[in-house]
Amino acid sequence: MLSMHFEAVKDDCSGEITTYIPGLSSYDVCKWSVSFCSTDGQVIALGDFKDKFTIQSVTKPILYGITSDLIGNDKVHKYVGKEPSGFGFNKIKLGYGDVPHNPLINIGAITVASLYEPDLPMSERFEAIYLKYKQLATGFQNPNVSFNNVVYLSEKHNGHRNYAIGHYLLNKGCIDTSTTGKLMEVLELYFQLCSIEVDTRAVSIMGASLANGGKNVFTGEQVISVSNVQNMLSLMYSCGMYDYSGEWSFEMGLPAKSGVSGIILIVIPNIGSLAMWSPPLDHYGNSVRGVEFTRKLLAKYTTVDNQSAFHPFSNHKTMHSSVKAKSGIVNSILYPKRELHTAAWRGAGRILGAARRCIR
């Protein structure tokens, strides 16, 4: 199933590569990779899955979840909201209550970065968060997570708008007062987290761990709490795809987060995760191939009454066990030639429960 749709969009080179971060401008437009990891640890990877890229904005929901675990979700939302902004991801604008609209745009993510252990030295702050990324991504081999210093320096030297956002936050009193003397450290931490380097296999394992309620699907380690994973996925559902977020949730019905390196992470609660990477972006800043691949793939999972099996608001009277439906979905993705029990799809919408239920 994956390989068929992978090939269908492989030759689509439309879109533009990011140029405002020079470290990303050298990507090959032909690069294209898809990986899927299920919550029981089955992995399939297609295309350029060994190629590494920086995680960029996919770092934002993870930083939000980790910080919420550390200081509490209520304290995080004292400084950042939960609403879609309706503006570009790097817009210098606050929402209701004079706080950033949500943690998944630049102004919100910089605010969240300011809340993570502000009294620790920079090296220790980064190392603690970096370890969490590795714990989420640990799989059947060592986590393919590293750091791209070239992109980091590129972000640091060319991130003028993010520097402006930082000073705007200080001016508006949106950053914790204990951090006000450390604005450059906050921004450097944000640049570093965007410069973490991964491949699609690692991202799919991270996503599967979120689909598994924050528990790594290979090690069984609880990396992020179940309640904060639920909050992460809720925000990814409503705010994760830049200005395309409303259209995405309406059409695709799945929590997702994109980044300007060309990455899209999709989390299918209780089932698994898809990670796609292709550098050419549409005018929203999302991977052209990634969006079209997702559209084609999910079209194949439409029930007899024209409802998406993955959409959170699918409603079917014919219910089968969650184990049976889950097994059918995973097997159809990994092993497309196996016969599928079609009735399993009729109950899949309820079983997934999408962003508001992420339990294992």
Short mmCIF file of C-alpha atoms in Angstrom, two decimals:
data_model
loop_
_atom_site.label_atom_id
_atom_site.label_comp_id
_atom_site.label_asym_id
_atom_site.label_seq_id
_atom_site.Cartn_x
_atom_site.Cartn_y
_atom_site.Cartn_z
CA MET A 1 0.00 0.00 0.00
CA LEU A 2 2.72 2.48 0.95
CA SER A 3 4.97 1.63 -1.98
CA MET A 4 2.18 2.13 -4.54
CA HIS A 5 1.42 5.67 -3.36
CA PHE A 6 5.09 6.37 -2.77
CA GLU A 7 5.78 5.72 -6.45
CA ALA A 8 2.69 7.68 -7.53
CA VAL A 9 4.09 10.97 -6.22
CA LYS A 10 7.79 10.26 -6.65
CA ASP A 11 8.16 12.29 -9.84
CA ASP A 12 6.33 15.36 -8.53
CA CYS A 13 9.13 17.89 -8.09
CA SER A 14 6.85 20.91 -7.74
CA GLY A 15 7.32 23.33 -4.87
CA GLU A 16 10.17 25.42 -3.55
CA ILE A 17 13.04 24.53 -1.23
CA THR A 18 13.55 26.71 1.85
CA THR A 19 16.09 29.46 1.22
CA TYR A 20 15.70 31.76 4.22
CA ILE A 21 17.77 29.27 6.22
CA PRO A 22 20.88 28.85 4.05
CA GLY A 23 21.73 25.52 5.67
CA LEU A 24 18.55 24.03 4.16
CA SER A 25 18.87 25.48 0.68
CA SER A 26 21.18 22.76 -0.68
CA TYR A 27 18.67 19.90 -0.39
CA ASP A 28 18.07 17.83 -3.53
CA VAL A 29 14.51 18.29 -4.85
CA CYS A 30 14.42 14.61 -5.85
CA LYS A 31 14.86 13.30 -2.29
CA TRP A 32 11.79 11.43 -1.08
CA SER A 33 11.37 9.09 1.86
CA VAL A 34 8.49 7.54 3.78
CA SER A 35 8.66 5.43 6.94
CA PHE A 36 5.92 3.83 9.00
CA CYS A 37 6.24 2.39 12.50
CA SER A 38 3.37 0.61 14.26
CA THR A 39 2.77 0.63 18.00
CA ASP A 40 3.88 -3.01 18.11
CA GLY A 41 7.25 -2.13 16.58
CA GLN A 42 6.87 -3.05 12.92
CA VAL A 43 8.78 -0.69 10.62
CA ILE A 44 8.81 -0.16 6.86
CA ALA A 45 11.00 2.45 5.13
CA LEU A 46 10.95 3.52 1.48
CA GLY A 47 13.11 5.74 -0.70
CA ASP A 48 15.92 7.85 0.75
CA PHE A 49 15.27 6.72 4.31
CA LYS A 50 18.97 6.71 5.20
CA ASP A 51 19.31 10.41 4.35
CA LYS A 52 19.26 12.73 7.36
CA PHE A 53 17.67 16.15 7.69
CA THR A 54 16.94 18.57 10.51
CA ILE A 55 13.71 18.22 12.42
CA GLN A 56 12.85 21.95 12.30
CA SER A 57 9.28 22.69 13.51
CA VAL A 58 8.54 19.05 14.35
CA THR A 59 10.59 19.87 17.44
CA LYS A 60 7.80 22.15 18.71
CA PRO A 61 5.18 19.63 19.92
CA ILE A 62 7.91 17.49 21.48
CA LEU A 63 9.39 20.46 23.34
CA TYR A 64 5.88 21.37 24.49
CA GLY A 65 5.22 17.86 25.82
CA ILE A 66 8.57 17.58 27.58
CA THR A 67 8.21 21.01 29.18
CA SER A 68 4.63 20.28 30.26
CA ASP A 69 5.85 17.13 32.00
CA LEU A 70 8.57 19.13 33.75
CA ILE A 71 6.65 22.15 35.06
CA GLY A 72 3.00 21.21 34.53
CA ASN A 73 0.66 21.94 31.66
CA ASP A 74 -1.17 24.68 33.55
CA LYS A 75 2.03 26.66 34.02
CA VAL A 76 2.97 26.27 30.34
CA HIS A 77 -0.42 27.64 29.33
CA LYS A 78 0.01 30.61 31.62
CA TYR A 79 2.49 31.78 28.97
CA VAL A 80 1.11 30.30 25.74
CA GLY A 81 -2.38 29.63 24.38
CA LYS A 82 -4.09 26.71 22.64
CA GLU A 83 -5.67 28.35 19.61
CA PRO A 84 -4.81 28.35 15.88
CA SER A 85 -3.35 31.73 15.01
CA GLY A 86 -4.66 32.29 11.49
CA PHE A 87 -1.30 33.88 10.67
CA GLY A 88 2.03 32.69 9.29
CA PHE A 89 4.16 30.53 11.58
CA ASN A 90 6.72 33.35 12.07
CA LYS A 91 4.23 36.17 12.56
CA ILE A 92 5.11 38.62 15.34
CA LYS A 93 1.70 38.75 16.98
CA LEU A 94 0.08 37.69 20.24
CA GLY A 95 -3.34 36.18 20.81
CA TYR A 96 -6.05 36.75 23.39
CA GLY A 97 -4.64 37.55 26.81
CA ASP A 98 -1.40 38.83 25.28
CA VAL A 99 0.16 35.39 24.99
CA PRO A 100 1.26 33.50 21.85
CA HIS A 101 -1.62 31.68 20.19
CA ASN A 102 -0.13 28.18 20.56
CA PRO A 103 3.19 26.34 21.11
CA LEU A 104 3.49 25.17 17.49
CA ILE A 105 4.39 28.53 15.94
CA ASN A 106 7.73 30.27 16.37
CA ILE A 107 6.59 32.82 18.93
CA GLY A 108 4.96 30.08 21.02
CA ALA A 109 7.86 27.62 20.78
CA ILE A 110 10.39 30.29 21.80
CA THR A 111 8.20 31.04 24.82
CA VAL A 112 8.07 27.34 25.76
CA ALA A 113 11.88 27.08 25.35
CA SER A 114 12.22 29.89 27.90
CA LEU A 115 10.36 27.79 30.47
CA TYR A 116 12.59 24.71 30.31
CA GLU A 117 15.04 24.70 33.25
CA PRO A 118 16.04 28.39 32.88
CA ASP A 119 18.54 28.16 35.76
CA LEU A 120 20.56 25.34 34.22
CA PRO A 121 23.61 26.01 32.04
CA MET A 122 22.83 25.99 28.32
CA SER A 123 24.67 22.72 27.71
CA GLU A 124 22.65 20.90 30.37
CA ARG A 125 19.33 22.28 29.12
CA PHE A 126 20.00 21.09 25.59
CA GLU A 127 21.38 17.73 26.73
CA ALA A 128 18.30 16.99 28.88
CA ILE A 129 15.89 17.68 26.00
CA TYR A 130 18.12 15.91 23.46
CA LEU A 131 18.06 12.80 25.65
CA LYS A 132 14.25 12.79 25.53
CA TYR A 133 14.35 12.84 21.72
CA LYS A 134 16.67 9.84 21.76
CA GLN A 135 14.43 8.02 24.23
CA LEU A 136 11.44 8.56 21.95
CA ALA A 137 13.38 7.38 18.88
CA THR A 138 15.20 4.35 20.28
CA GLY A 139 14.26 1.36 18.14
CA PHE A 140 15.64 -1.90 16.83
CA GLN A 141 18.96 -0.09 16.44
CA ASN A 142 20.61 2.92 18.08
CA PRO A 143 18.45 6.03 17.62
CA ASN A 144 19.44 7.78 14.42
CA VAL A 145 19.34 11.17 16.11
CA SER A 146 22.23 13.63 15.92
CA PHE A 147 22.95 17.35 15.63
CA ASN A 148 23.65 19.43 12.52
CA ASN A 149 26.00 22.23 13.51
CA VAL A 150 25.97 23.77 10.02
CA VAL A 151 22.19 24.27 10.13
CA TYR A 152 22.41 25.51 13.73
CA LEU A 153 24.97 28.17 12.81
CA SER A 154 22.90 29.06 9.76
CA GLU A 155 19.82 29.55 11.94
CA LYS A 156 21.80 31.51 14.52
CA HIS A 157 23.37 33.86 11.98
CA ASN A 158 20.27 34.40 9.85
CA GLY A 159 17.40 34.16 12.35
CA HIS A 160 16.75 37.88 12.47
CA ARG A 161 12.99 37.47 12.67
CA ASN A 162 13.31 35.06 15.59
CA TYR A 163 15.55 37.56 17.38
CA ALA A 164 12.84 40.15 16.80
CA ILE A 165 10.25 37.73 18.20
CA GLY A 166 12.38 37.24 21.32
CA HIS A 167 12.67 40.97 21.99
CA TYR A 168 8.95 41.42 21.31
CA LEU A 169 8.18 38.73 23.90
CA LEU A 170 10.40 40.48 26.42
CA ASN A 171 8.75 43.82 25.69
CA LYS A 172 5.29 42.31 26.20
CA GLY A 173 6.28 40.48 29.38
CA CYS A 174 5.52 37.10 27.84
CA ILE A 175 8.73 35.39 28.91
CA ASP A 176 9.16 34.20 32.47
CA THR A 177 10.95 36.96 34.41
CA SER A 178 13.60 34.47 35.57
CA THR A 179 14.63 34.17 31.92
CA THR A 180 14.64 37.81 30.88
CA GLY A 181 18.41 38.17 31.28
CA LYS A 182 19.01 35.08 29.15
CA LEU A 183 17.18 35.87 25.92
CA MET A 184 20.11 34.90 23.70
CA GLU A 185 20.37 31.57 25.50
CA VAL A 186 16.66 30.94 24.95
CA LEU A 187 16.97 31.67 21.24
CA GLU A 188 20.10 29.55 20.91
CA LEU A 189 18.30 26.66 22.60
CA TYR A 190 15.43 27.06 20.14
CA PHE A 191 17.84 27.11 17.18
CA GLN A 192 19.60 24.01 18.53
CA LEU A 193 16.36 22.06 18.92
CA CYS A 194 15.38 22.90 15.34
CA SER A 195 18.80 21.63 14.22
CA ILE A 196 18.48 18.12 15.65
CA GLU A 197 19.11 15.73 12.78
CA VAL A 198 17.04 12.64 12.07
CA ASP A 199 15.90 10.33 9.29
CA THR A 200 12.34 9.21 8.57
CA ARG A 201 12.80 5.92 10.43
CA ALA A 202 13.72 7.77 13.63
CA VAL A 203 10.81 10.21 13.23
CA SER A 204 8.33 7.38 12.62
CA ILE A 205 9.49 5.65 15.82
CA MET A 206 9.13 8.92 17.73
CA GLY A 207 5.61 9.28 16.33
CA ALA A 208 4.73 5.67 17.12
CA SER A 209 5.83 6.29 20.69
CA LEU A 210 3.37 9.20 20.81
CA ALA A 211 0.69 6.97 19.26
CA ASN A 212 1.49 4.57 22.09
CA GLY A 213 0.66 7.15 24.77
CA GLY A 214 4.23 8.45 25.13
CA LYS A 215 5.71 5.00 25.74
CA ASN A 216 8.55 3.91 23.45
CA VAL A 217 7.27 1.02 21.34
CA PHE A 218 10.57 -0.87 21.58
CA THR A 219 11.88 -0.17 25.08
CA GLY A 220 8.59 0.30 26.93
CA GLU A 221 9.96 3.45 28.57
CA GLN A 222 7.36 6.11 29.40
CA VAL A 223 9.08 9.17 27.88
CA ILE A 224 6.19 11.67 27.97
CA SER A 225 3.08 11.30 30.14
CA VAL A 226 -0.15 10.06 28.58
CA SER A 227 -2.02 13.25 29.51
CA ASN A 228 0.54 15.52 27.88
CA VAL A 229 0.70 13.34 24.77
CA GLN A 230 -3.05 13.85 24.49
CA ASN A 231 -2.49 17.61 24.70
CA MET A 232 0.30 17.43 22.12
CA LEU A 233 -1.88 15.55 19.65
CA SER A 234 -4.80 17.91 20.19
CA LEU A 235 -2.62 20.86 19.24
CA MET A 236 -1.09 18.98 16.31
CA TYR A 237 -4.62 18.26 15.07
CA SER A 238 -5.68 21.90 15.17
CA CYS A 239 -2.41 23.81 14.63
CA GLY A 240 0.23 21.46 13.24
CA MET A 241 0.27 22.21 9.51
CA TYR A 242 0.82 25.97 9.46
CA ASP A 243 -1.98 27.87 7.64
CA TYR A 244 -3.16 24.59 6.10
CA SER A 245 -4.10 23.17 9.52
CA GLY A 246 -7.86 23.60 9.16
CA GLU A 247 -7.93 22.05 5.71
CA TRP A 248 -5.69 19.22 6.90
CA SER A 249 -7.83 18.31 9.92
CA PHE A 250 -11.00 18.58 7.82
CA GLU A 251 -9.69 16.35 5.02
CA MET A 252 -7.14 14.06 6.68
CA GLY A 253 -8.45 13.94 10.25
CA LEU A 254 -5.11 13.08 11.86
CA PRO A 255 -2.69 14.89 14.19
CA ALA A 256 0.36 16.05 12.22
CA LYS A 257 3.28 18.44 12.30
CA SER A 258 5.33 19.70 9.40
CA GLY A 259 8.69 21.45 9.17
CA VAL A 260 10.40 23.58 6.53
CA SER A 261 13.07 20.94 5.94
CA GLY A 262 10.30 18.99 4.18
CA ILE A 263 9.32 16.68 7.07
CA ILE A 264 5.75 15.73 7.94
CA LEU A 265 5.03 13.63 11.02
CA ILE A 266 1.59 11.99 11.29
CA VAL A 267 0.44 10.23 14.45
CA ILE A 268 -2.35 7.65 14.25
CA PRO A 269 -3.29 7.04 17.91
CA ASN A 270 -3.07 3.39 18.98
CA ILE A 271 -1.95 2.38 15.47
CA GLY A 272 1.40 3.94 14.57
CA SER A 273 3.05 6.81 12.79
CA LEU A 274 4.03 7.96 9.31
CA ALA A 275 7.08 10.13 8.67
CA MET A 276 7.62 11.67 5.24
CA TRP A 277 10.47 13.80 3.95
CA SER A 278 10.67 15.68 0.68
CA PRO A 279 12.28 19.16 0.59
CA PRO A 280 10.11 21.01 -2.00
CA LEU A 281 7.38 22.92 -0.13
CA ASP A 282 4.02 24.38 -1.09
CA HIS A 283 3.10 27.99 -0.34
CA TYR A 284 2.01 27.01 3.17
CA GLY A 285 5.45 25.56 3.97
CA ASN A 286 4.41 21.89 3.84
CA SER A 287 6.03 19.16 1.75
CA VAL A 288 4.24 18.90 -1.61
CA ARG A 289 4.90 15.17 -1.95
CA GLY A 290 4.06 14.53 1.70
CA VAL A 291 0.63 16.16 1.53
CA GLU A 292 -0.30 14.47 -1.76
CA PHE A 293 0.97 11.08 -0.58
CA THR A 294 -1.17 11.35 2.55
CA ARG A 295 -4.22 12.32 0.50
CA LYS A 296 -3.80 9.32 -1.80
CA LEU A 297 -3.09 6.89 1.03
CA LEU A 298 -6.07 7.90 3.17
CA ALA A 299 -8.38 7.77 0.16
CA LYS A 300 -7.78 4.01 0.14
CA TYR A 301 -9.05 3.75 3.70
CA THR A 302 -12.57 4.97 2.99
CA THR A 303 -15.44 2.84 4.15
CA VAL A 304 -18.44 1.74 2.09
CA ASP A 305 -20.45 4.76 3.25
CA ASN A 306 -17.65 7.16 2.20
CA GLN A 307 -16.21 7.80 5.65
CA SER A 308 -12.50 7.84 6.36
CA ALA A 309 -11.48 4.98 8.61
CA PHE A 310 -8.93 7.28 10.26
CA HIS A 311 -11.07 10.37 10.83
CA PRO A 312 -11.92 10.96 14.51
CA PHE A 313 -15.57 11.63 13.75
CA SER A 314 -16.29 8.51 11.73
CA ASN A 315 -19.33 6.77 13.19
CA HIS A 316 -20.22 3.15 12.52
CA LYS A 317 -22.65 0.73 14.12
CA THR A 318 -20.67 -2.33 13.04
CA MET A 319 -17.94 -2.70 15.63
CA HIS A 320 -15.17 -5.26 15.81
CA SER A 321 -12.55 -5.70 18.48
CA SER A 322 -9.87 -3.04 18.61
CA VAL A 323 -7.21 -5.72 18.23
CA LYS A 324 -8.79 -6.96 15.00
CA ALA A 325 -9.17 -3.48 13.52
CA LYS A 326 -5.68 -2.46 14.54
CA SER A 327 -4.16 -5.60 13.09
CA GLY A 328 -6.03 -5.10 9.83
CA ILE A 329 -4.83 -1.53 9.43
CA VAL A 330 -1.19 -2.30 10.21
CA ASN A 331 -1.15 -5.38 7.99
CA SER A 332 -2.64 -3.49 5.06
CA ILE A 333 0.04 -0.83 5.34
CA LEU A 334 2.94 -3.21 5.77
CA TYR A 335 1.72 -6.19 3.75
CA PRO A 336 -0.63 -4.92 1.01
CA LYS A 337 -0.99 -8.31 -0.67
CA ARG A 338 -2.59 -9.88 2.36
CA GLU A 339 -6.36 -10.10 2.29
CA LEU A 340 -7.99 -7.65 4.66
CA HIS A 341 -11.18 -8.13 6.60
CA THR A 342 -13.03 -5.09 5.24
CA ALA A 343 -15.47 -4.94 8.11
CA ALA A 344 -12.57 -4.01 10.39
CA TRP A 345 -12.44 -0.62 8.70
CA ARG A 346 -16.02 0.10 9.65
CA GLY A 347 -15.07 0.26 13.29
CA ALA A 348 -11.69 1.87 12.84
CA GLY A 349 -12.90 5.45 13.20
CA ARG A 350 -14.20 4.90 16.71
CA ILE A 351 -11.31 2.72 17.70
CA LEU A 352 -8.74 5.35 16.75
CA GLY A 353 -10.47 8.07 18.72
CA ALA A 354 -7.84 10.38 17.15
CA ALA A 355 -6.26 13.17 19.10
CA ARG A 356 -8.42 13.10 22.22
CA ARG A 357 -7.72 9.46 23.07
CA CYS A 358 -4.16 8.19 23.08
CA ILE A 359 -4.06 5.11 25.30
CA ARG A 360 -2.28 1.83 25.09
#
